[in-house]
């Protein structure tokens, strides 16, 4: 009698050494990748927080300079002027403001747009000074220097508005407390000043256009002809006068 053994279920085949090695390599590779990204993320977070702290410190420092620039621009934009009693010419009572930055500032803590706007302020002031100087030299001239002082008010009002906008940005992005100005509202004052200067310039341009329209344009030929007629009439009048004087002497 033969015995028949029946087994139920299945038995897994033995794992080959090659599969064991491959599985170990995959697990080690995945673990290494995960560990790399965890370290990278930790360093990125640390660097980001450090950069944020440096940006906040720089923002606090810049806000003080911006507040001083705003006050200086206000003094220029609303300069009362005074008359020099010796020459009769009008002159300023305040000195235009300036702003300078240290050479070792790490500007990279700010976005590129913010970097450009802040670092361009000294250039804007320099451009304003040069434009005003040009108007003083080639503009309306003494005693009032009207166009030069208008340009001065206009340029420094624009710079003052830019400084206010940057201050607002520092407060919004880096939680820098704003200066309590009380009832003083420099933004409104600058905007009113700019609108007034633009209105005065527009009215002056319109008046100039009307004057130019009424002026008759004279060609070179017509001007030469008038010049010749004038000299002919002058010679005739001179001869007539001489004849009268000669007749009286007789």
CSV table of C-alpha atoms in Angstrom, one decimal:
chain,number,residue,atom,x,y,z
A,1,UNK,CA,0.0,0.0,0.0
A,2,UNK,CA,1.4,3.3,-1.1
A,3,UNK,CA,1.0,6.4,0.9
A,4,UNK,CA,-0.2,9.6,-0.9
A,5,UNK,CA,0.6,12.8,0.9
A,6,UNK,CA,-1.5,15.8,-0.1
A,7,UNK,CA,-0.3,19.3,1.0
A,8,UNK,CA,-2.4,22.5,0.9
A,9,UNK,CA,-1.1,26.1,0.4
A,10,UNK,CA,2.0,27.2,-1.3
A,11,UNK,CA,5.6,27.5,-0.3
A,12,UNK,CA,7.7,30.5,-1.4
A,13,UNK,CA,10.7,29.8,-3.4
A,14,UNK,CA,14.0,30.6,-1.6
A,15,UNK,CA,15.2,34.2,-2.1
A,16,UNK,CA,18.2,34.4,-4.4
A,17,UNK,CA,21.4,36.1,-3.1
A,18,UNK,CA,21.2,38.6,-6.1
A,19,UNK,CA,17.7,39.7,-5.2
A,20,UNK,CA,18.7,40.3,-1.6
A,21,UNK,CA,21.6,42.5,-2.7
A,22,UNK,CA,19.5,44.5,-5.1
A,23,UNK,CA,16.8,45.1,-2.4
A,24,UNK,CA,19.4,46.2,0.0
A,25,UNK,CA,20.9,48.6,-2.5
A,26,UNK,CA,17.5,50.1,-3.3
A,27,UNK,CA,16.6,50.6,0.3
A,28,UNK,CA,20.0,52.2,1.0
A,29,UNK,CA,19.6,54.5,-2.1
A,30,UNK,CA,16.1,55.6,-1.1
A,31,UNK,CA,17.2,56.3,2.5
A,32,UNK,CA,20.2,58.3,1.2
A,33,UNK,CA,18.0,60.4,-1.1
A,34,UNK,CA,15.5,61.1,1.7
A,35,UNK,CA,18.2,62.0,4.1
A,36,UNK,CA,19.8,64.3,1.6
A,37,UNK,CA,16.6,66.2,0.9
A,38,UNK,CA,15.9,66.4,4.7
A,39,UNK,CA,19.3,67.9,5.3
A,40,UNK,CA,18.8,70.3,2.3
A,41,UNK,CA,15.4,71.4,3.5
A,42,UNK,CA,16.7,72.0,7.0
A,43,UNK,CA,19.6,74.1,5.7
A,44,UNK,CA,17.2,76.0,3.4
A,45,UNK,CA,14.9,76.8,6.2
A,46,UNK,CA,17.8,77.9,8.4
A,47,UNK,CA,19.2,80.1,5.7
A,48,UNK,CA,15.8,81.5,4.9
A,49,UNK,CA,15.2,82.4,8.5
A,50,UNK,CA,18.6,84.0,8.9
A,51,UNK,CA,18.1,86.0,5.7
A,52,UNK,CA,14.8,87.1,7.0
A,53,UNK,CA,16.3,88.3,10.2
A,54,UNK,CA,19.0,90.2,8.3
A,55,UNK,CA,16.4,91.8,6.1
A,56,UNK,CA,14.3,92.9,9.1
A,57,UNK,CA,17.4,94.5,10.8
A,58,UNK,CA,18.3,96.3,7.5
A,59,UNK,CA,14.7,97.5,7.1
A,60,UNK,CA,14.7,99.0,10.6
A,61,UNK,CA,17.9,100.9,9.8
A,62,UNK,CA,16.7,102.1,6.4
A,63,UNK,CA,13.4,103.3,7.8
A,64,UNK,CA,15.2,105.9,10.0
A,65,UNK,CA,17.0,107.2,7.0
A,66,UNK,CA,13.9,107.3,4.9
A,67,UNK,CA,12.0,109.3,7.6
A,68,UNK,CA,14.8,111.8,7.5
A,69,UNK,CA,14.7,112.0,3.7
A,70,UNK,CA,10.9,112.6,3.8
A,71,UNK,CA,11.3,115.5,6.2
A,72,UNK,CA,14.1,117.0,4.1
A,73,UNK,CA,12.1,116.7,0.9
A,74,UNK,CA,9.1,118.4,2.6
A,75,UNK,CA,11.3,121.3,3.6
A,76,UNK,CA,12.5,121.7,0.0
A,77,UNK,CA,9.1,121.3,-1.6
A,78,UNK,CA,7.5,123.9,0.7
A,79,UNK,CA,10.5,126.3,0.9
A,80,UNK,CA,9.2,129.8,1.7
A,81,UNK,CA,12.2,131.4,-0.1
A,82,UNK,CA,13.6,134.8,0.8
A,83,UNK,CA,14.7,137.9,-1.1
A,84,UNK,CA,18.3,139.0,-1.1
A,85,UNK,CA,18.0,142.7,-0.4
A,86,UNK,CA,21.3,143.5,-2.0
A,87,UNK,CA,20.6,141.8,-5.4
A,88,UNK,CA,16.8,141.6,-5.3
A,89,UNK,CA,17.0,137.9,-6.2
A,90,UNK,CA,15.1,135.1,-4.5
A,91,UNK,CA,17.0,132.3,-2.9
A,92,UNK,CA,16.3,129.1,-0.9
A,93,UNK,CA,16.2,128.9,2.9
A,94,UNK,CA,16.9,125.2,3.1
A,95,UNK,CA,19.5,122.7,1.8
A,96,UNK,CA,18.3,119.8,-0.3
A,97,UNK,CA,18.5,116.5,1.6
A,98,UNK,CA,20.8,113.6,0.9
A,99,UNK,CA,21.0,109.9,1.7
A,100,UNK,CA,24.0,107.6,1.7
A,101,UNK,CA,24.5,104.0,2.5
A,102,UNK,CA,27.4,102.0,4.0
A,103,UNK,CA,29.6,100.0,1.6
A,104,UNK,CA,29.2,96.7,3.6
A,105,UNK,CA,25.4,96.5,3.3
A,106,UNK,CA,24.2,93.1,2.2
A,107,UNK,CA,21.5,94.2,-0.3
A,108,UNK,CA,20.7,90.6,-1.4
A,109,UNK,CA,18.4,90.2,1.7
A,110,UNK,CA,15.9,92.3,-0.3
A,111,UNK,CA,14.1,91.3,-3.5
A,112,UNK,CA,15.7,92.8,-6.6
A,113,UNK,CA,13.0,95.4,-7.2
A,114,UNK,CA,13.3,96.7,-3.6
A,115,UNK,CA,17.1,96.7,-3.9
A,116,UNK,CA,16.9,98.9,-7.0
A,117,UNK,CA,14.4,101.3,-5.6
A,118,UNK,CA,16.3,101.9,-2.4
A,119,UNK,CA,19.8,102.1,-3.9
A,120,UNK,CA,18.6,104.5,-6.7
A,121,UNK,CA,17.6,107.1,-4.2
A,122,UNK,CA,21.0,108.9,-4.2
A,123,UNK,CA,21.0,108.9,-8.0
A,124,UNK,CA,17.5,110.4,-8.0
A,125,UNK,CA,18.6,113.2,-5.7
A,126,UNK,CA,21.7,113.8,-7.8
A,127,UNK,CA,19.5,114.0,-11.0
A,128,UNK,CA,17.2,116.4,-9.2
A,129,UNK,CA,20.1,118.7,-8.2
A,130,UNK,CA,21.5,118.7,-11.8
A,131,UNK,CA,18.1,119.4,-13.3
A,132,UNK,CA,17.4,122.3,-10.9
A,133,UNK,CA,20.9,123.7,-11.6
A,134,UNK,CA,20.2,123.6,-15.3
A,135,UNK,CA,17.0,125.6,-14.8
A,136,UNK,CA,18.9,128.2,-12.7
A,137,UNK,CA,21.5,128.6,-15.4
A,138,UNK,CA,19.3,128.5,-18.6
A,139,UNK,CA,15.8,129.0,-17.3
A,140,UNK,CA,13.7,132.1,-16.5
A,141,UNK,CA,16.5,133.7,-14.6
A,142,UNK,CA,16.6,136.5,-11.9
A,143,UNK,CA,15.1,137.8,-9.9
A,144,UNK,CA,12.5,135.1,-9.3
A,145,UNK,CA,14.0,132.0,-10.9
A,146,UNK,CA,10.4,130.7,-11.1
A,147,UNK,CA,11.0,127.6,-13.3
A,148,UNK,CA,14.0,126.6,-11.3
A,149,UNK,CA,12.2,126.6,-8.0
A,150,UNK,CA,9.2,124.9,-9.6
A,151,UNK,CA,11.5,122.1,-10.8
A,152,UNK,CA,13.0,121.9,-7.3
A,153,UNK,CA,9.7,121.5,-5.6
A,154,UNK,CA,8.5,119.0,-8.2
A,155,UNK,CA,11.6,116.8,-8.1
A,156,UNK,CA,11.9,116.5,-4.4
A,157,UNK,CA,8.2,115.9,-4.0
A,158,UNK,CA,8.5,112.9,-6.2
A,159,UNK,CA,11.5,111.7,-4.2
A,160,UNK,CA,9.5,112.2,-1.0
A,161,UNK,CA,6.7,110.1,-2.3
A,162,UNK,CA,9.1,107.3,-3.3
A,163,UNK,CA,10.6,107.4,0.2
A,164,UNK,CA,7.1,107.1,1.7
A,165,UNK,CA,6.2,104.2,-0.5
A,166,UNK,CA,9.4,102.4,0.5
A,167,UNK,CA,8.6,103.1,4.2
A,168,UNK,CA,5.2,101.5,3.7
A,169,UNK,CA,6.8,98.5,2.1
A,170,UNK,CA,9.2,98.0,5.0
A,171,UNK,CA,6.3,98.2,7.4
A,172,UNK,CA,4.2,95.7,5.5
A,173,UNK,CA,6.9,93.1,4.6
A,174,UNK,CA,9.2,93.4,7.7
A,175,UNK,CA,6.9,94.7,10.4
A,176,UNK,CA,8.8,97.9,10.9
A,177,UNK,CA,6.7,100.3,13.1
A,178,UNK,CA,5.7,103.5,11.3
A,179,UNK,CA,6.6,106.9,12.6
A,180,UNK,CA,3.7,108.6,14.3
A,181,UNK,CA,3.4,111.8,12.4
A,182,UNK,CA,0.3,113.1,14.1
A,183,UNK,CA,-1.7,115.5,11.9
A,184,UNK,CA,1.2,115.8,9.5
A,185,UNK,CA,0.4,114.0,6.2
A,186,UNK,CA,3.4,114.2,4.0
A,187,UNK,CA,2.0,112.0,1.3
A,188,UNK,CA,-1.0,114.3,0.7
A,189,UNK,CA,1.3,117.4,0.8
A,190,UNK,CA,3.6,116.0,-1.8
A,191,UNK,CA,0.7,115.0,-4.1
A,192,UNK,CA,-0.9,118.4,-3.8
A,193,UNK,CA,2.4,120.1,-4.6
A,194,UNK,CA,3.0,117.9,-7.6
A,195,UNK,CA,-0.5,118.6,-8.9
A,196,UNK,CA,0.0,122.3,-8.5
A,197,UNK,CA,3.3,122.3,-10.3
A,198,UNK,CA,1.8,120.3,-13.2
A,199,UNK,CA,-1.1,122.7,-13.4
A,200,UNK,CA,1.1,125.8,-13.5
A,201,UNK,CA,3.3,124.2,-16.2
A,202,UNK,CA,0.2,123.2,-18.3
A,203,UNK,CA,-1.2,126.8,-18.0
A,204,UNK,CA,2.2,128.3,-19.0
A,205,UNK,CA,2.5,125.9,-22.0
A,206,UNK,CA,-1.1,126.7,-23.1
A,207,UNK,CA,-0.4,130.5,-22.9
A,208,UNK,CA,2.9,130.1,-24.8
A,209,UNK,CA,1.1,128.2,-27.6
A,210,UNK,CA,-1.5,130.9,-27.9
A,211,UNK,CA,1.2,133.6,-28.2
A,212,UNK,CA,3.0,131.6,-30.8
A,213,UNK,CA,-0.2,131.1,-32.8
A,214,UNK,CA,-0.8,134.9,-32.9
A,215,UNK,CA,2.8,135.6,-34.0
A,216,UNK,CA,3.2,135.9,-37.8
A,217,UNK,CA,6.1,133.8,-39.1
A,218,UNK,CA,8.4,136.0,-41.2
A,219,UNK,CA,10.7,134.4,-43.9
A,220,UNK,CA,14.3,135.4,-44.3
A,221,UNK,CA,13.5,137.0,-47.7
A,222,UNK,CA,10.7,139.1,-46.2
A,223,UNK,CA,12.9,140.2,-43.3
A,224,UNK,CA,15.7,141.3,-45.8
A,225,UNK,CA,13.1,143.2,-47.8
A,226,UNK,CA,11.8,145.0,-44.6
A,227,UNK,CA,15.4,145.8,-43.7
A,228,UNK,CA,16.1,147.3,-47.1
A,229,UNK,CA,12.8,149.4,-46.9
A,230,UNK,CA,13.7,150.6,-43.5
A,231,UNK,CA,17.1,151.9,-44.6
A,232,UNK,CA,15.6,153.5,-47.7
A,233,UNK,CA,13.0,155.3,-45.6
A,234,UNK,CA,15.7,156.4,-43.2
A,235,UNK,CA,17.9,157.7,-46.0
A,236,UNK,CA,14.9,159.6,-47.4
A,237,UNK,CA,14.0,161.1,-44.0
A,238,UNK,CA,17.7,162.1,-43.5
A,239,UNK,CA,17.9,163.9,-46.9
A,240,UNK,CA,14.6,165.7,-46.3
A,241,UNK,CA,15.9,166.9,-42.9
A,242,UNK,CA,19.1,168.1,-44.4
A,243,UNK,CA,17.2,170.0,-47.1
A,244,UNK,CA,15.1,171.7,-44.5
A,245,UNK,CA,18.1,172.7,-42.5
A,246,UNK,CA,19.9,174.1,-45.6
A,247,UNK,CA,16.8,176.1,-46.5
A,248,UNK,CA,16.6,177.7,-43.1
A,249,UNK,CA,20.2,178.7,-43.2
A,250,UNK,CA,19.5,180.7,-46.4
